[in-house]
Coordinates of C-alpha atoms and ligand atoms in Angstrom, one line a residue:
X1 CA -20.4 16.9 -4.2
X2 CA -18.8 15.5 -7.3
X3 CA -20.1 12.6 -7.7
X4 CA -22.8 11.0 -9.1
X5 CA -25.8 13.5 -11.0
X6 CA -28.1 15.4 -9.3
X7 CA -31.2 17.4 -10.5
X8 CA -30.2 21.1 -11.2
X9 CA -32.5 24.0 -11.7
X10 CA -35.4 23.8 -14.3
X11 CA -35.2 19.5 -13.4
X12 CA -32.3 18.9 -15.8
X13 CA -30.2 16.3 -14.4
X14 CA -26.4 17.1 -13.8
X15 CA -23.8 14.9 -14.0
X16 CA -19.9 15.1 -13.0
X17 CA -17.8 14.4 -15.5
X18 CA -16.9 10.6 -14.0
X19 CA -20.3 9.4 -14.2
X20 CA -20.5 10.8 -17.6
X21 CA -17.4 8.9 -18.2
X22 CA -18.2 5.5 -16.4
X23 CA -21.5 5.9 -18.7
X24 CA -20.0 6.0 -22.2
X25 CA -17.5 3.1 -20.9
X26 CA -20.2 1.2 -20.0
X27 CA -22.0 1.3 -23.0
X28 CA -18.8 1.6 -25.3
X29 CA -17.6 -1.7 -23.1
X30 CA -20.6 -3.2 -24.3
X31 CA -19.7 -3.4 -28.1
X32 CA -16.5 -3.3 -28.2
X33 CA -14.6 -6.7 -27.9
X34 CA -11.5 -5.7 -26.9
X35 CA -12.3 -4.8 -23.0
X36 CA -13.1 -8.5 -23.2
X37 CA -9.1 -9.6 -24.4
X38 CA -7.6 -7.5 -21.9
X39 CA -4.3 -8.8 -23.0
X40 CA -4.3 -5.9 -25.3
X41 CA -5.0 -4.1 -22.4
X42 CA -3.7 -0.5 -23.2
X43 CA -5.8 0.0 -25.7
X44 CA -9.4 -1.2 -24.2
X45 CA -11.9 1.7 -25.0
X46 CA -12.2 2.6 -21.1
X47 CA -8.2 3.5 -20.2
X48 CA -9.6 7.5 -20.4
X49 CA -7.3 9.1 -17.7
X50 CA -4.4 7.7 -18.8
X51 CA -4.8 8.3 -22.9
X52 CA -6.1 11.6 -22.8
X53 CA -2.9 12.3 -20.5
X54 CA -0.8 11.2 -23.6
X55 CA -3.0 14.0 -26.0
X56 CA -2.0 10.9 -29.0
X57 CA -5.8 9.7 -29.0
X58 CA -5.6 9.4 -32.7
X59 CA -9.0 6.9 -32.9
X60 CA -11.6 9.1 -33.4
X61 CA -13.8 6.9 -31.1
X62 CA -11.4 8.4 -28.2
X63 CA -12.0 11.6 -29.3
X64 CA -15.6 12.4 -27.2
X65 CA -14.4 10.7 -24.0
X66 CA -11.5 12.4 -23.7
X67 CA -13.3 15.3 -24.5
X68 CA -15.1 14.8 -21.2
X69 CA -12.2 14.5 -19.3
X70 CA -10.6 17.8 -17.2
X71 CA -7.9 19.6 -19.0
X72 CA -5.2 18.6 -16.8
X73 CA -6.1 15.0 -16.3
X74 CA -6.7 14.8 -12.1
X75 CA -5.5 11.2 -11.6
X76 CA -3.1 10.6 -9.2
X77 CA -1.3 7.1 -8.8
X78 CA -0.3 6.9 -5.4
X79 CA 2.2 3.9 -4.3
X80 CA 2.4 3.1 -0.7
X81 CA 6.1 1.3 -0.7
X82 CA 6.7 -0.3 2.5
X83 CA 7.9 -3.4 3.8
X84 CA 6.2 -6.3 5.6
X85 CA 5.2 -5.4 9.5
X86 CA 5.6 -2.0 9.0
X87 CA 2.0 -0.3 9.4
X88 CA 1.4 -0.7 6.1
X89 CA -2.3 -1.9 6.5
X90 CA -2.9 1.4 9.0
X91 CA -1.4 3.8 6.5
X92 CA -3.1 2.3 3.4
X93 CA -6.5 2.5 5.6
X94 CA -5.7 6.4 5.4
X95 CA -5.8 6.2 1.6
X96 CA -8.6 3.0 1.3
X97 CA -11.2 6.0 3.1
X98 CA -10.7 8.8 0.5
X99 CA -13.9 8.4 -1.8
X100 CA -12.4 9.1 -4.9
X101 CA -9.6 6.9 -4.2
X102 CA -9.4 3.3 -5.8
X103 CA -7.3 1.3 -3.4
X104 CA -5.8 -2.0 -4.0
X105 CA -4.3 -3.6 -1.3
X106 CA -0.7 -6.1 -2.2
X107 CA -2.0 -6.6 -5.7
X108 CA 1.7 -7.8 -6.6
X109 CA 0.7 -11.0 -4.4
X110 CA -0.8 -12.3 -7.1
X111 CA 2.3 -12.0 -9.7
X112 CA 4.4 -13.6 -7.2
X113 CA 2.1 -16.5 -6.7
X114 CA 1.2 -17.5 -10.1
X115 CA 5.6 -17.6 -10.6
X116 CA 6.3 -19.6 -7.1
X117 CA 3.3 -21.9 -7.6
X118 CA 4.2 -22.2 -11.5
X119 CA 7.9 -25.0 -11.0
X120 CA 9.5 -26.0 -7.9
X121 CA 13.0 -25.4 -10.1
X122 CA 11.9 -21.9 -10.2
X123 CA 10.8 -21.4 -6.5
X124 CA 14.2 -22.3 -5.6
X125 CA 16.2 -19.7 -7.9
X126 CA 14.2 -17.0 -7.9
X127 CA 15.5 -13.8 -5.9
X128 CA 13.5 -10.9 -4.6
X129 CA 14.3 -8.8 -7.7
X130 CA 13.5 -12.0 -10.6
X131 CA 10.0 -10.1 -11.1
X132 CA 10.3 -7.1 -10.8
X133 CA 9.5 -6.6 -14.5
X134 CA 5.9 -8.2 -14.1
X135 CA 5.7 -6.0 -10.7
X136 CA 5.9 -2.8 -12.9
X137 CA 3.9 -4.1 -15.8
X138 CA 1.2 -4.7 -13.1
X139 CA 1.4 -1.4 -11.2
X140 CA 1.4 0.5 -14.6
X141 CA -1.7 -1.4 -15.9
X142 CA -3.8 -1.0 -12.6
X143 CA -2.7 2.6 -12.6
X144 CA -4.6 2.6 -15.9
X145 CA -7.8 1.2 -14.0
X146 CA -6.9 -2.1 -16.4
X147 CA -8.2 -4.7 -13.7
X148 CA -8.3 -7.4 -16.6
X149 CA -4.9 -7.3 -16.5
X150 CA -4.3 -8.8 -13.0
X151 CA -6.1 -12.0 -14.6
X152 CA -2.5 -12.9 -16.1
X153 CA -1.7 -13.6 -12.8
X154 CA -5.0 -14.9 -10.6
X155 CA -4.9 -18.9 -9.7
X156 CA -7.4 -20.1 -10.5
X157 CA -8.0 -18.4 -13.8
X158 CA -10.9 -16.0 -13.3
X159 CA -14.1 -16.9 -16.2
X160 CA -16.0 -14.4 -17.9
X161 CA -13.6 -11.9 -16.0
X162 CA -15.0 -13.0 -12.7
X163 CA -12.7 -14.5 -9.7
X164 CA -13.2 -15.6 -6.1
X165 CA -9.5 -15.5 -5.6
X166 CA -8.8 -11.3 -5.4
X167 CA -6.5 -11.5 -2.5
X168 CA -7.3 -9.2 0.5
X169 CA -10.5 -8.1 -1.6
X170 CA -11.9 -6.7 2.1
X171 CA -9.2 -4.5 2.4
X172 CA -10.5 -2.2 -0.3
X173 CA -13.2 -0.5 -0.4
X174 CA -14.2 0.1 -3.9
X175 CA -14.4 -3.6 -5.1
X176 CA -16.9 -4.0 -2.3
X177 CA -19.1 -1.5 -2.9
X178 CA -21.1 -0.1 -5.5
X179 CA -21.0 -0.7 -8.7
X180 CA -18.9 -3.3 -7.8
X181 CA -20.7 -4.6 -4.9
X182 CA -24.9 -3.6 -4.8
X183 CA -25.0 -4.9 -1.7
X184 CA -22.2 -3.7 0.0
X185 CA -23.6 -0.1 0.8
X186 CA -21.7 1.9 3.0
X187 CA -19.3 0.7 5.2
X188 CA -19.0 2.5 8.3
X189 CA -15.3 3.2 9.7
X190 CA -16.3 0.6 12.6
X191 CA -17.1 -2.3 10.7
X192 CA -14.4 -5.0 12.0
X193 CA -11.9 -6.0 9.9
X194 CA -13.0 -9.1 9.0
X195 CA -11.7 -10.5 5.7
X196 CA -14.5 -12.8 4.6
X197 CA -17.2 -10.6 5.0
X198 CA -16.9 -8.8 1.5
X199 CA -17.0 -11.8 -0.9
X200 CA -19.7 -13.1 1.4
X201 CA -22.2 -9.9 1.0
X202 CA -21.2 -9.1 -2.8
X203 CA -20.2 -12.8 -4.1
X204 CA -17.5 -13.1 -7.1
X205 CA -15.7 -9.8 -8.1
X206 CA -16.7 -8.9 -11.7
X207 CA -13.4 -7.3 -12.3
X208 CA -15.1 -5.4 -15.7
X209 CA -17.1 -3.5 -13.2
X210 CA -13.9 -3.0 -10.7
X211 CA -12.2 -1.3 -13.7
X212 CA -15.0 0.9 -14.2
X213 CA -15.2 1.7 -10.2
X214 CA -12.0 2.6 -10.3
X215 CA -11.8 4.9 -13.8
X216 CA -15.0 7.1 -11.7
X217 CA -12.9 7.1 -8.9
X218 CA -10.3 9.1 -10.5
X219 CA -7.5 8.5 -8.2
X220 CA -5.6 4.9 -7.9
X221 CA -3.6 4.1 -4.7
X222 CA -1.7 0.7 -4.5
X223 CA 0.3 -0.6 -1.0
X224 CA 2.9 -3.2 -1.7
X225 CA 5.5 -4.6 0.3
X226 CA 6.9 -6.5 -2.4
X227 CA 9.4 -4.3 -4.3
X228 CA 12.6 -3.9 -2.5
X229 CA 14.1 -0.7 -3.4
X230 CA 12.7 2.9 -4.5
X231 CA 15.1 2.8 -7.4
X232 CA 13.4 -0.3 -9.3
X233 CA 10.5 2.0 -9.7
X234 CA 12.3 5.0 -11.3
X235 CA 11.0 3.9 -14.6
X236 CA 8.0 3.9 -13.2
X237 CA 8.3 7.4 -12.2
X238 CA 9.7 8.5 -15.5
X239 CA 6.8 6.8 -17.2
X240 CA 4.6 10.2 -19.1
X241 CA 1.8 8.1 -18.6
X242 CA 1.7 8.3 -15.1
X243 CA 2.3 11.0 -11.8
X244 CA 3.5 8.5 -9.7
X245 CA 3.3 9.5 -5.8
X246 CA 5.9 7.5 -3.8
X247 CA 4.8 6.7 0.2
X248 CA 8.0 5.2 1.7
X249 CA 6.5 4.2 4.7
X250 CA 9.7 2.6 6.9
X251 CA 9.6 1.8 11.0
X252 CA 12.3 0.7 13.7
X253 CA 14.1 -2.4 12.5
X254 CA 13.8 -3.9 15.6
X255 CA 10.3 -3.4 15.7
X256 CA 9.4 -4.9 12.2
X257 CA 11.3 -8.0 13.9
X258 CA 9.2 -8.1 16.9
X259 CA 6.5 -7.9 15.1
X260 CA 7.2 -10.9 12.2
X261 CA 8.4 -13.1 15.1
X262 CA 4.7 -12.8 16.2
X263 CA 3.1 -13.1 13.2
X264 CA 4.6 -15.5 11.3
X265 CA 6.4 -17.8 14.3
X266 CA 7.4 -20.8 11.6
X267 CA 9.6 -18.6 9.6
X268 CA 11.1 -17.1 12.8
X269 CA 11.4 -20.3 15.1
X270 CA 15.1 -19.6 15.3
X271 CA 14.6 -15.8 16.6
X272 CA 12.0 -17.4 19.0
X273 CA 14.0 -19.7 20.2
X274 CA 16.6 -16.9 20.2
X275 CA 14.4 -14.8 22.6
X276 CA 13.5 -16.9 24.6
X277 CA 17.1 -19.0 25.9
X278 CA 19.2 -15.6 26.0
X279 CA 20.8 -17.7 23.5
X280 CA 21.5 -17.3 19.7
X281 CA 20.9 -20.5 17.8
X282 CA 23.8 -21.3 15.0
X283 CA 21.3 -21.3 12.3
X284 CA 19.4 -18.2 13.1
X285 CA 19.0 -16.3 9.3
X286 CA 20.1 -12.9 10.0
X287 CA 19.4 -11.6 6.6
X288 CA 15.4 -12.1 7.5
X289 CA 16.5 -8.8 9.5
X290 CA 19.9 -7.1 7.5
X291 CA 17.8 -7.3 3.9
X292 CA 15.1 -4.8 5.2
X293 CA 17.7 -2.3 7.1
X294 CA 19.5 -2.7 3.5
X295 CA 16.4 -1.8 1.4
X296 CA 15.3 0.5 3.8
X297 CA 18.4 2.7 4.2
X298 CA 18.8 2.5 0.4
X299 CA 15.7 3.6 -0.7
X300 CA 15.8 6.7 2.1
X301 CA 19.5 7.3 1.0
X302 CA 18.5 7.5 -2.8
X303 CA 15.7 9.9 -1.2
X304 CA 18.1 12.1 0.5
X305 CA 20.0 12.8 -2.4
X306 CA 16.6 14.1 -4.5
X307 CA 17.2 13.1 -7.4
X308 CA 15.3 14.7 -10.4
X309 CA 13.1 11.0 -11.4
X310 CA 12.1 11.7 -7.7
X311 CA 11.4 15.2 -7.7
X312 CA 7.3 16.1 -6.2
X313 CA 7.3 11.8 -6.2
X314 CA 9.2 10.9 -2.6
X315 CA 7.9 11.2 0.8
X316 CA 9.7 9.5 3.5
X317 CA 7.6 8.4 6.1
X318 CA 8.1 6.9 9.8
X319 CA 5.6 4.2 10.8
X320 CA 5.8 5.8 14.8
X321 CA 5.6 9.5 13.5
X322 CA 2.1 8.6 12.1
X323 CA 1.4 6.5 15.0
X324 CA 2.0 9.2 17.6
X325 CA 0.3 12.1 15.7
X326 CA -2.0 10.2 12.9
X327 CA -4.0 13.5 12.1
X328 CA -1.2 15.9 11.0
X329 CA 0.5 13.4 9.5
X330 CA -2.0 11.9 7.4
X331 CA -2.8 15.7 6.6
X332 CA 1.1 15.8 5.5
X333 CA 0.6 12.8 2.8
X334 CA -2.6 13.8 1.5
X335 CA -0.9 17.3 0.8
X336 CA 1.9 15.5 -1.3
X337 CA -0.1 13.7 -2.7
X338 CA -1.8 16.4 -4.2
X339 CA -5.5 15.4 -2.9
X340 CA -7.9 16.9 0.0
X341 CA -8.5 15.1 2.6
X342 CA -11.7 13.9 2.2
X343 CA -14.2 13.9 6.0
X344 CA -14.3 10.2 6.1
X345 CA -10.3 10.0 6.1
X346 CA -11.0 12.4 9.5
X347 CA -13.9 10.4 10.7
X348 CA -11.4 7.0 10.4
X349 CA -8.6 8.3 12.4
X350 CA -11.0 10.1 15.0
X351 CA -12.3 6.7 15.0
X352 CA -9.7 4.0 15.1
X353 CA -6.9 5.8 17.1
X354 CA -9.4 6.7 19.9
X355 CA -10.1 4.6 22.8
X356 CA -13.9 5.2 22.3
X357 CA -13.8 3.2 19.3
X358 CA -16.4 0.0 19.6
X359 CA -14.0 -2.6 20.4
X360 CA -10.4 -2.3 21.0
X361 CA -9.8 -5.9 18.8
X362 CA -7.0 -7.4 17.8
X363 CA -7.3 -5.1 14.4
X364 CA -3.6 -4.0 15.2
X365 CA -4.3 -0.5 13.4
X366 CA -6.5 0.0 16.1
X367 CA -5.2 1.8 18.7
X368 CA -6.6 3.9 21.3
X369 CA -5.5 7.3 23.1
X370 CA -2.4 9.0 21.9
X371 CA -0.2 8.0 24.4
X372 CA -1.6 4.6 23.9
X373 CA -0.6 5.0 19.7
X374 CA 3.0 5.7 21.4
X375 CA 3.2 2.2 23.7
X376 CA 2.0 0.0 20.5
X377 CA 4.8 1.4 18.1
X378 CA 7.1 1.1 20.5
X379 CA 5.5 -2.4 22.4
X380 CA 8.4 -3.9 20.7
X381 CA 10.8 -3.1 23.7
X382 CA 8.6 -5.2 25.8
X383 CA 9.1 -8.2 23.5
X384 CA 12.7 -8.7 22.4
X385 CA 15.5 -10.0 24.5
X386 CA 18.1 -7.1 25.1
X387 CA 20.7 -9.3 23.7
X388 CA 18.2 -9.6 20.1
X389 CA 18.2 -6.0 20.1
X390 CA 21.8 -5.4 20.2
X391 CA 22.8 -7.8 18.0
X392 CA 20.3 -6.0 15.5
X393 CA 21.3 -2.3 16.3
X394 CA 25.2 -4.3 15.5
X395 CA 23.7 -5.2 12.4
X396 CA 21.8 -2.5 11.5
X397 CA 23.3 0.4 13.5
X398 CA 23.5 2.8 9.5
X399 CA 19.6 2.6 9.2
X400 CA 19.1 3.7 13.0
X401 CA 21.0 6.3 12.4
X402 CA 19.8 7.4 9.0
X403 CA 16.8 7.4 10.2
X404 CA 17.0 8.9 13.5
X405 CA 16.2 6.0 16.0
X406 CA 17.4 5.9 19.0
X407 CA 20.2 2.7 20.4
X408 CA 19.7 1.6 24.0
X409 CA 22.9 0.5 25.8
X410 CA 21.6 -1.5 28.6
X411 CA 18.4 -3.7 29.4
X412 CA 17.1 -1.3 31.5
X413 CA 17.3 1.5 28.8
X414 CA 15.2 -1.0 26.5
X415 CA 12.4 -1.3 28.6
X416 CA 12.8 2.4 30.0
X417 CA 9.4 3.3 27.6
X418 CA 9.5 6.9 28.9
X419 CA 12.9 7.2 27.2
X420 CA 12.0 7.6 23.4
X421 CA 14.1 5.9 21.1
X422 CA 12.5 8.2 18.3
X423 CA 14.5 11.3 17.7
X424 CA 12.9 14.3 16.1
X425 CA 13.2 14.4 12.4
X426 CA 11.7 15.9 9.2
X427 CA 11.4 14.5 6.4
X428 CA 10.7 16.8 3.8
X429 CA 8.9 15.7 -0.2
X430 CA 11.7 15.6 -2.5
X431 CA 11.2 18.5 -4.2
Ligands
NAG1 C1 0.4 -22.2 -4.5 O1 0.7 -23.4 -3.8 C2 0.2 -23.3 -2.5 C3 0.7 -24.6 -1.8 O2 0.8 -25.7 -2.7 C4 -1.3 -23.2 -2.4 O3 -1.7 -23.1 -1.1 C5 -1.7 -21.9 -3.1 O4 -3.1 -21.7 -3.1 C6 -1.1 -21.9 -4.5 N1 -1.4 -20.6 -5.1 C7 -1.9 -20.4 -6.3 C8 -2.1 -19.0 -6.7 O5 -2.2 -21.3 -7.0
NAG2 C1 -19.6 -8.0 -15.3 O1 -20.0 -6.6 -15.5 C2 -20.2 -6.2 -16.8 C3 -20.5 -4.7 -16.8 O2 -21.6 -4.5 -16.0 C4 -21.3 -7.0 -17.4 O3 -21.4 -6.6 -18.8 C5 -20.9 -8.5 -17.4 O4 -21.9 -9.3 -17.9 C6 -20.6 -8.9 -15.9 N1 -20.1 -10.3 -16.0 C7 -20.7 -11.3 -15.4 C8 -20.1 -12.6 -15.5 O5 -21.7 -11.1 -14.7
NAG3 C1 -14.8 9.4 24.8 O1 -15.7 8.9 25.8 C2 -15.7 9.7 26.9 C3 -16.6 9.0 28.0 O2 -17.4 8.0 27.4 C4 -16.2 11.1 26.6 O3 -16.2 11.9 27.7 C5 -15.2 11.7 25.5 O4 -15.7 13.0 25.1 C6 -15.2 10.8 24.3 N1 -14.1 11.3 23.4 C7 -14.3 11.4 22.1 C8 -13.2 12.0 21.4 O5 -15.4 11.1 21.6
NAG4 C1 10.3 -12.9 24.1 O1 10.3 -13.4 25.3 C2 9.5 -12.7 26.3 C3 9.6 -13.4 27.6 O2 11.0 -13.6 27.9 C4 8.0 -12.8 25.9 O3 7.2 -12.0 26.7 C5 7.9 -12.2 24.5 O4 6.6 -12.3 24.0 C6 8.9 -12.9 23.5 N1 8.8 -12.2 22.2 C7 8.5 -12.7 21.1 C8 8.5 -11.8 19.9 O5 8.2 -13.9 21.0
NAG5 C1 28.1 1.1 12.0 O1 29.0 0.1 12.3 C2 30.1 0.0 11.4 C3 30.9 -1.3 11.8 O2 31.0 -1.4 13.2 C4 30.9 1.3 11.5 O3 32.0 1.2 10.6 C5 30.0 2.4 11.1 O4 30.7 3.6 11.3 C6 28.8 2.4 12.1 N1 27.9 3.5 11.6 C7 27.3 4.4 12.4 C8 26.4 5.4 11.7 O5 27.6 4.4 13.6
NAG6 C1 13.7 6.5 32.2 O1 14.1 7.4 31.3 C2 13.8 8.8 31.7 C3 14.0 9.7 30.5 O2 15.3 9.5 29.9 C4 14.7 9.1 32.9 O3 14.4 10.4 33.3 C5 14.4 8.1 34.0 O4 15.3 8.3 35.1 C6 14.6 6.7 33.5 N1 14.1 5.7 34.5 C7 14.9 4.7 34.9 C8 14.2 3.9 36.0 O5 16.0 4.6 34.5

């Protein structure tokens, strides 16, 4: 028990050094102005973890709250890096159930919405790299528990530092429950995943309050799918400000394809079309395939060769490893990432990749006996034409390889499910 006070011997009250923290920052946020202009957002009296990491606190004002924080500042700033379709929501579940971990799911959404949304000139020209700038600027300032920050980049512009517009706010679990959310309470492991319920129970998100949540949780874990390659985050990682814990989560090309063409069918008519004629249509875009194998293989390749900006900051992960054994693998990133993990991390995997949990829905981290975790990471074989899959091993054939998946060589092979197309691997932390 570390959080929260509790009554010690002789009735005096003992507190942990976060609540003692969250107290002072509450009371210092009261008076002082500038957690209000969070533009000048480094330097609002609550950014404890990360100044008194720095040891420059030179405003005397700093001086007691960093005095209350542990020698060797705790926080860890976790990045799950992954790409769209890739198990991202399961895997950031693992992290979203740690109690002392603030989780933010896709806060980068935000960025790239307020820059599409802002000229129809710019939609048009910009690439996937045109903000990467404001990507890192964003990480680093949430890293730093600075949710004001974000309000650059929220449509419609939130008032009084309150928005209805947090995207994915359900998906994490501090800003919907206390202090953030009085009514929230607990949420049990088998609540559904229903996206709507949170702003419902706990109205507007006071994003003053989500800072504070997430400066007593101590530990801040992001999941974005939005930056393409490990290497435009190595300033990131050379940042003295932060311990930056990389989890490159990557999964089966032709997996991530199956999976897009079902969820987002406009954007892949062509493949669709593609699947289900035997034929490939002329203006089928390829690269909605070749640009992950790209960023994937690069970012694994840049990995490989450990470089020292990635040294105790890179764990390769593979989306069917963690599907097939979720306990020891969740036990694996947990250990990198330099954190126990917690019961309720144990009590959400017994939970959601057991076929006794309430309803099997279509919540697609959900899965149910082992062997079951097996057939929905590899369901894709039961989805995609044969001729799809070779033209994407063609494609892609460097990234199978790197990352030891299997090719199949005939139809039958494809839908063969007792011949695994996951070869045994490690992947060990760059050290
Ligand atoms: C951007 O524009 C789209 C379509 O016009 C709209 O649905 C969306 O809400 C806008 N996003 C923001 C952040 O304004
Ligand atoms: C948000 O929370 C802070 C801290 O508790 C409080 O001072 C502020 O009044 C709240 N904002 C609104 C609009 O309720
Ligand atoms: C799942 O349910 C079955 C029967 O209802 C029971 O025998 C089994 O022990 C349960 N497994 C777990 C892991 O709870
Ligand atoms: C591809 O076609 C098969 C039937 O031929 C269908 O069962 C499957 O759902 C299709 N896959 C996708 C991703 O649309
Ligand atoms: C992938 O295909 C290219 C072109 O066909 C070939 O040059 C390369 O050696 C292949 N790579 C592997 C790992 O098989
Ligand atoms: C399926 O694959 C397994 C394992 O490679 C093999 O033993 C079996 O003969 C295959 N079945 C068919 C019908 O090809």
């Amino acid at each position: 028990m570390r959080e929260g006070c509790r009554a010690g011997g002789g009735g005096r009250m003992e507190c942990s050094w976060k609540t003692v923290l969250l107290l002072v920052c509450a009371s210092l946020g009261v008076q002082y102005t500038a957690i209000r202009t969070l533009r000048d957002s480094l330097s609002g009296p609550c950014q404890g973890a990360y100044r008194c990491q720095t040891r420059h606190h030179r405003d005397s004002r700093w001086r007691a709250l960093c005095d209350w924080m542990p020698v060797d500042s705790p926080g860890k700033h976790i990045l799950l890096f992954a790409t769209t379709r890739s198990g991202s929501s399961f895997t950031g579940q693992l992290l979203n159930q740690h109690p002392e971990i603030f989780y933010v799911y896709e806060p980068l959404y935000h960025v790239q919405q307020a820059f599409t949304n802002s000229s129809s000139r710019l939609r048009r020209t910009l690439d996937r790299r045109a903000l990467l700038g404001a990507y890192r600027d964003l990480l680093l300032n949430l890293y730093a528990c600075d949710l004001h920050f974000i309000e650059n980049y929220i449509r419609p512009e939130p008032q009084d530092h309150v928005t209805n517009s947090f995207f994915r706010r359900s998906s994490s679990h501090a800003l919907c429950s206390p202090p953030v959310c009085l009514e929230g309470g607990e949420v049990t492991a088998s609540d559904p995943p229903d996206e709507s319920w949170c702003p419902k129970k706990c109205g507007a998100l006071n994003l003053t309050l989500a800072s504070m949540s997430c400066l007593s949780r101590g530990h801040v874990a992001i999941k974005t799918v939005r930056v393409p390659e490990v290497g435009d985050l190595r300033t990131l990682t050379e940042d003295p400000r932060l311990d930056l814990k990389i989890i490159h989560l990557v999964r089966d090309p032709r997996a991530i394809l199956a999976s897009r063409m079902m969820a987002f069918s406009d954007q892949f008519r062509a493949w669709k079309i593609w699947n289900a004629t035997g034929r490939q249509p002329r203006y089928v875009d390829l690269s909605q395939i070749t640009s992950t194998c790209k960023d994937m293989a690069a970012s694994a390749e840049t990995g490989l060769q450990r470089p020292a900006w990635l040294r105790g900051r890179y764990l390769l992960v593979r989306y069917e490893d963690l599907a097939l054994n979720p306990r020891d693998k969740a036990g694996e990133i947990y250990r990198f990432a330099g954190l126990e993990m917690e019961d309720r991390v144990r009590t959400w995997i017994a939970k959601n990749t057991n076929s006794n949990a309430s309803s099997p829905s279509e919540w697609n981290y959900r899965y149910s006996t082992t062997r079951d975790s097996r057939a929905t990471a590899e369901s894709w074989r039961l989805r995609l034409g044969y001729d799809i899959v070779r033209t994407v091993q063609n494609l892609c054939n460097d990234t199978l390889a790197l990352l030891g998946y299997k090719q199949v060589h005939s139809a039958a092979q494809l839908r063969n499910l007792s011949h695994s197309l996951v070869e045994h691997r490690t992947f060990q932390p760059v050290t």
